[in-house]
Amino acid sequence: MAKKRPAKKKPTKTSTPQVTKVKPLPYRAFIGAALILVLAAIVYWLIFKPFASPQFDGENAFEQLVKQCDFGSRVPGSEGHRTCGDFLLAELRRYSDRVSEQTFTYTDKKDSSRVYRGRNMIASFNLQPEKGYRVMLCAHWDSRPFADKDPDSSRHADPVPGANDGASGTAVLLEMARVLDAFPPEIGVDIVLFDLEDLGDYGAEDHPDSLNPFSIGAAYFAAHREQYTPRYGILLDMIGDQDLRIKKEAYSQAAAPLLMDQIWAAAKTAGATAFIDSTGVAITDDHVPFLRQGIPVVNLIDFDYPYWHTVADTPDKCSPASLQQVGDVLVEMIYR
């Protein structure tokens, strides 16, 4: 019986996968996609940028306080006064839109042979503000030539280091200059540093012909301000005390109660517990020449400072936390 040959298997056809050719995107499509990404980034930036808010740094301010004291006492006519003044001008030029220096001379009423050369410094931010008005933030940068309140009478002729009384307010304003540069305000802001605040004699108001007044630089600025009239001003003096307690200075409260209320409301919002809602003593300071001209400039000051006009007014008596509270209130006033 013949064997049957097995049937040959027909070869199966393997299907060749079809490859769909993708045409390369034209050049214009790449450009369009890139533009979409750029526009998306811009929209994202516009939406989320407002959440970046001005932040005052008390540690930076404290460093500025120490730097000033490192020049020595800033007594008018001294080398420390000259070099620190140059430093302050350079710092203000780093951040502001315009800086000017107002120089003047003052002849000592007790010794006519002694002539002091003063330097007021003005740094302006936002020269054409949208809201159409300007405010002034100010402090004095000089220090007292004689420590006549020192418990050691042998030190009365020594100059005061001026860490709190002089450097603290200036330090806060230098840090504010950085903030104003990083976050341009809608209003115009002018930082003014007054010279020759602390040359005065006690009792000069009763004997103006024979004794030197306080606030010589501020009085000169107020008398030569030309058309400059800020909507309001805030003076900082002795605001670095470790145990900071700022009451409502009496002259300020009497002349500008609404402004004082706004500042204390800003302090509450900022959590600045050093601001005490009670009226303190009346203090003759750099705000008085402006109040006499009807310009509401108020004084933030803690006058309860045991090292006032002594050789112990040094940086170790001051605190970054105190500077932080004052700076936070200024930020609240300028930006909110």
Short mmCIF file of C-alpha atoms in Angstrom, two decimals, residues 18 20 25 41 59 86 95 100 150-151 194 208 230 240 249 254 274:
data_model
loop_
_atom_site.label_atom_id
_atom_site.label_comp_id
_atom_site.label_asym_id
_atom_site.label_seq_id
_atom_site.Cartn_x
_atom_site.Cartn_y
_atom_site.Cartn_z
CA GLN A 18 2.21 49.82 7.83
CA THR A 20 2.56 56.04 8.98
CA LEU A 25 6.07 70.25 11.71
CA ALA A 41 4.68 81.90 31.41
CA GLU A 59 18.83 91.56 60.45
CA ASP A 86 29.93 109.22 52.26
CA TYR A 95 18.65 101.84 45.46
CA SER A 100 20.73 114.80 46.40
CA ASP A 150 26.56 109.74 81.41
CA PRO A 151 26.54 108.70 85.09
CA PHE A 194 19.00 115.01 58.75
CA PRO A 208 17.51 130.88 71.82
CA PRO A 230 4.77 115.66 51.46
CA GLY A 240 16.37 100.18 68.22
CA GLU A 249 4.49 111.23 71.16
CA ALA A 254 -1.97 116.72 69.06
CA ALA A 274 6.07 97.48 70.63
#
